[in-house]
Coordinates of C-alpha atoms in Angstrom, one line a residue:
Chain J
M626 CA 7.2 11.7 2.4
N627 CA 9.7 9.1 1.3
K628 CA 11.2 6.2 3.0
S629 CA 14.2 8.2 4.5
Q630 CA 11.8 10.7 6.0
L631 CA 9.4 7.8 7.3
I632 CA 12.5 6.2 8.9
E633 CA 13.6 9.5 10.6
S634 CA 10.0 10.1 11.7
L635 CA 9.9 6.7 13.5
A636 CA 13.4 7.2 15.0
N637 CA 12.4 10.5 16.6
A638 CA 8.8 9.2 17.8
E639 CA 10.2 5.9 19.4
D640 CA 13.5 7.3 20.4
L641 CA 15.4 4.8 18.5
P642 CA 19.0 4.9 16.6
L643 CA 18.5 5.9 13.0
K644 CA 19.9 2.4 11.9
K645 CA 17.5 0.5 14.0
A646 CA 14.5 2.4 12.6
E647 CA 15.9 1.8 9.2
D648 CA 16.0 -2.0 9.8
I649 CA 12.7 -1.9 10.8
V650 CA 11.1 -0.2 8.1
N651 CA 13.1 -2.1 5.4
T652 CA 12.0 -5.3 7.3
V653 CA 8.3 -4.5 6.9
F654 CA 8.3 -3.6 3.4
S655 CA 10.6 -6.3 2.3
D656 CA 8.2 -8.8 4.2
M657 CA 5.2 -7.2 2.2
E658 CA 7.3 -7.4 -1.0
K659 CA 8.2 -11.1 -0.5
A660 CA 4.5 -11.9 0.2
I661 CA 3.3 -10.2 -2.7
V662 CA 6.0 -11.8 -5.1
R663 CA 4.9 -15.2 -3.5
G664 CA 1.3 -14.2 -4.7
E665 CA 0.3 -14.1 -1.1
R666 CA -2.2 -11.6 0.5
V667 CA -1.0 -9.1 2.7
E668 CA -3.4 -7.8 5.3
I669 CA -2.7 -4.9 7.6
R670 CA -6.0 -3.9 9.6
G671 CA -6.7 -0.3 9.6
L672 CA -4.2 0.4 6.7
G673 CA -5.5 -1.9 3.9
S674 CA -4.6 -5.2 2.1
F675 CA -2.7 -6.3 -0.9
K676 CA -3.7 -9.1 -3.3
V677 CA -2.2 -10.0 -6.5
K678 CA -4.4 -9.8 -9.5
N679 CA -3.8 -11.4 -12.9
Y680 CA -4.4 -9.4 -16.0
E681 CA -5.1 -11.0 -19.3
G682 CA -3.1 -9.9 -22.4
Y683 CA -4.7 -7.5 -24.8
K684 CA -4.1 -5.7 -28.0
G685 CA -3.4 -2.3 -27.2
R686 CA -2.3 0.8 -29.2
N687 CA 0.6 3.2 -28.8
P688 CA -1.3 6.6 -28.5
K689 CA 1.5 8.6 -30.2
T690 CA 2.1 6.4 -33.2
G691 CA -1.1 4.7 -33.4
E692 CA 0.6 1.5 -33.7
I693 CA -0.9 -1.8 -32.6
I694 CA 0.8 -3.6 -30.0
E695 CA 0.3 -7.0 -28.0
V696 CA 0.1 -6.3 -24.2
S697 CA 1.1 -9.6 -22.5
P698 CA -0.7 -10.9 -19.5
K699 CA 0.7 -9.5 -16.1
R700 CA 0.4 -9.7 -12.6
L701 CA 0.3 -6.5 -10.5
P702 CA -0.6 -5.9 -6.8
F703 CA -4.0 -4.4 -5.9
F704 CA -4.0 -2.3 -2.9
K705 CA -7.6 -2.1 -1.1
V706 CA -7.5 0.5 1.6
G707 CA -8.5 -0.2 5.1
K708 CA -11.6 1.2 6.8
E709 CA -9.6 3.2 9.1
L710 CA -7.3 4.9 6.8
K711 CA -10.3 5.3 4.3
E712 CA -12.2 7.3 6.8
R713 CA -9.2 9.3 8.0
A714 CA -8.0 10.2 4.5
D715 CA -11.4 11.4 3.5
V716 CA -11.3 14.9 5.5
Y717 CA -11.5 18.4 4.3
Chain I
M766 CA -1.1 -17.7 4.9
A767 CA -1.6 -14.1 4.6
L768 CA 0.8 -11.9 5.8
T769 CA -0.5 -10.0 9.0
K770 CA 0.6 -7.4 11.3
E771 CA 1.0 -10.2 13.8
K772 CA 3.6 -11.8 11.4
I773 CA 5.4 -8.6 10.7
I774 CA 5.7 -8.0 14.6
N775 CA 7.0 -11.5 14.9
N776 CA 9.8 -10.9 12.2
I777 CA 10.8 -7.7 13.6
Y778 CA 11.2 -9.6 17.0
D779 CA 13.4 -12.1 15.3
Q780 CA 15.5 -10.0 13.0
V781 CA 15.8 -6.7 14.6
G782 CA 16.4 -7.4 18.2
L783 CA 13.6 -5.7 19.9
S784 CA 11.5 -7.3 22.5
K785 CA 8.1 -8.7 21.5
N786 CA 6.5 -5.9 23.3
Q787 CA 8.7 -3.3 21.7
S788 CA 8.4 -4.8 18.4
R789 CA 4.5 -4.3 18.6
I790 CA 4.6 -0.7 20.0
V791 CA 7.3 0.2 17.1
I792 CA 5.0 -1.4 14.4
E793 CA 1.8 0.3 15.7
R794 CA 3.8 3.6 15.7
L795 CA 5.0 3.0 12.0
L796 CA 1.5 2.6 11.0
E797 CA 0.3 5.5 12.6
I798 CA 3.0 7.6 11.1
I799 CA 1.9 6.3 7.7
K800 CA -1.7 6.9 8.2
E801 CA -1.0 10.5 9.5
C802 CA 1.0 11.2 6.5
L803 CA -1.7 10.0 4.2
E804 CA -4.4 11.8 6.3
S805 CA -2.5 15.0 5.9
G806 CA -2.9 14.6 2.0
E807 CA 0.6 13.9 1.6
D808 CA 1.7 11.1 -0.6
L809 CA 4.2 8.3 0.7
L810 CA 6.9 7.1 -1.6
I811 CA 8.5 3.8 -0.8
S812 CA 11.3 3.3 -3.3
G813 CA 11.5 -0.1 -4.8
F814 CA 8.1 -1.1 -3.6
G815 CA 5.5 1.7 -4.7
K816 CA 3.8 5.0 -3.9
F817 CA 0.6 5.5 -1.8
I818 CA -1.1 8.4 -3.5
V819 CA -4.0 10.6 -2.0
K820 CA -6.3 11.5 -4.8
E821 CA -9.0 14.1 -4.9
K822 CA -12.0 12.8 -6.5
S823 CA -14.7 15.4 -7.5
A824 CA -18.3 15.2 -6.6
R825 CA -20.3 13.4 -9.3
R826 CA -23.9 12.2 -9.8
G827 CA -24.4 8.6 -9.1
R828 CA -27.4 6.2 -8.6
N829 CA -28.4 3.8 -6.1
P830 CA -28.5 0.5 -8.3
Q831 CA -31.1 -1.1 -5.9
T832 CA -33.7 1.7 -5.8
T833 CA -32.4 3.6 -9.1
E834 CA -32.6 6.7 -7.0
D835 CA -30.4 9.5 -8.3
L836 CA -28.0 10.9 -5.8
Q837 CA -25.2 13.3 -5.5
L838 CA -21.9 11.8 -4.4
R839 CA -19.7 14.4 -2.8
A840 CA -16.0 15.1 -3.4
R841 CA -13.9 12.7 -1.8
K842 CA -10.3 11.9 -1.2
V843 CA -9.0 8.3 -1.7
V844 CA -5.7 6.4 -1.3
V845 CA -4.4 4.7 -4.2
F846 CA -1.4 2.5 -4.6
K847 CA 1.0 2.8 -7.7
T848 CA 3.3 -0.1 -7.8
S849 CA 7.0 0.7 -8.4
G850 CA 8.6 -0.5 -11.7
V851 CA 11.1 -2.6 -9.7
L852 CA 8.4 -4.5 -7.7
R853 CA 6.4 -4.9 -10.9
N854 CA 9.2 -6.6 -12.8
K855 CA 9.9 -9.0 -10.0
L856 CA 6.2 -10.0 -10.0
N857 CA 6.2 -10.7 -13.7
K858 CA 9.6 -12.5 -13.9
T859 CA 8.3 -15.7 -12.5
S860 CA 5.4 -16.2 -14.7
K861 CA 7.2 -15.4 -17.8
G862 CA 10.0 -18.0 -16.7

């Protein structure tokens, strides 16, 4: 599923105009993005949480050429899945 | 300080022109749709933000570190998140500057 399908699905489920559903979905993800960029935690019960992790630089290797490269330190969001989603996703 | 569901509901109320109660219902619904999608094993791609991926992990032998007892861990499905390149760059611009 992509974002436009998510928007459509929300519009249908709640009987909302497509434009309104689009504003809602965009607001939610831009809120999350802003928090992450500020280095703030995001905590959505049942879904999961994001926190920004700092990774140190290291010497890496280009697997194709064998060339040694310097990987600079970076920040990446880490998503920890929430209890409810974790249990619901783990079905066969 | 952390962004919570409550704060997102407040922002929807402020910015989208829904009542507080409607905002809550709509956010709960949105989260439910997201969970249903992942529960069905389908990935969720939010362009510019990232991708929630359902990964199948095969069964493996593990060990209880406390009792050192060997045990068999069953095959599982887990949700992982891959950050979009766009967000990744935004996150690393500030620290370089």
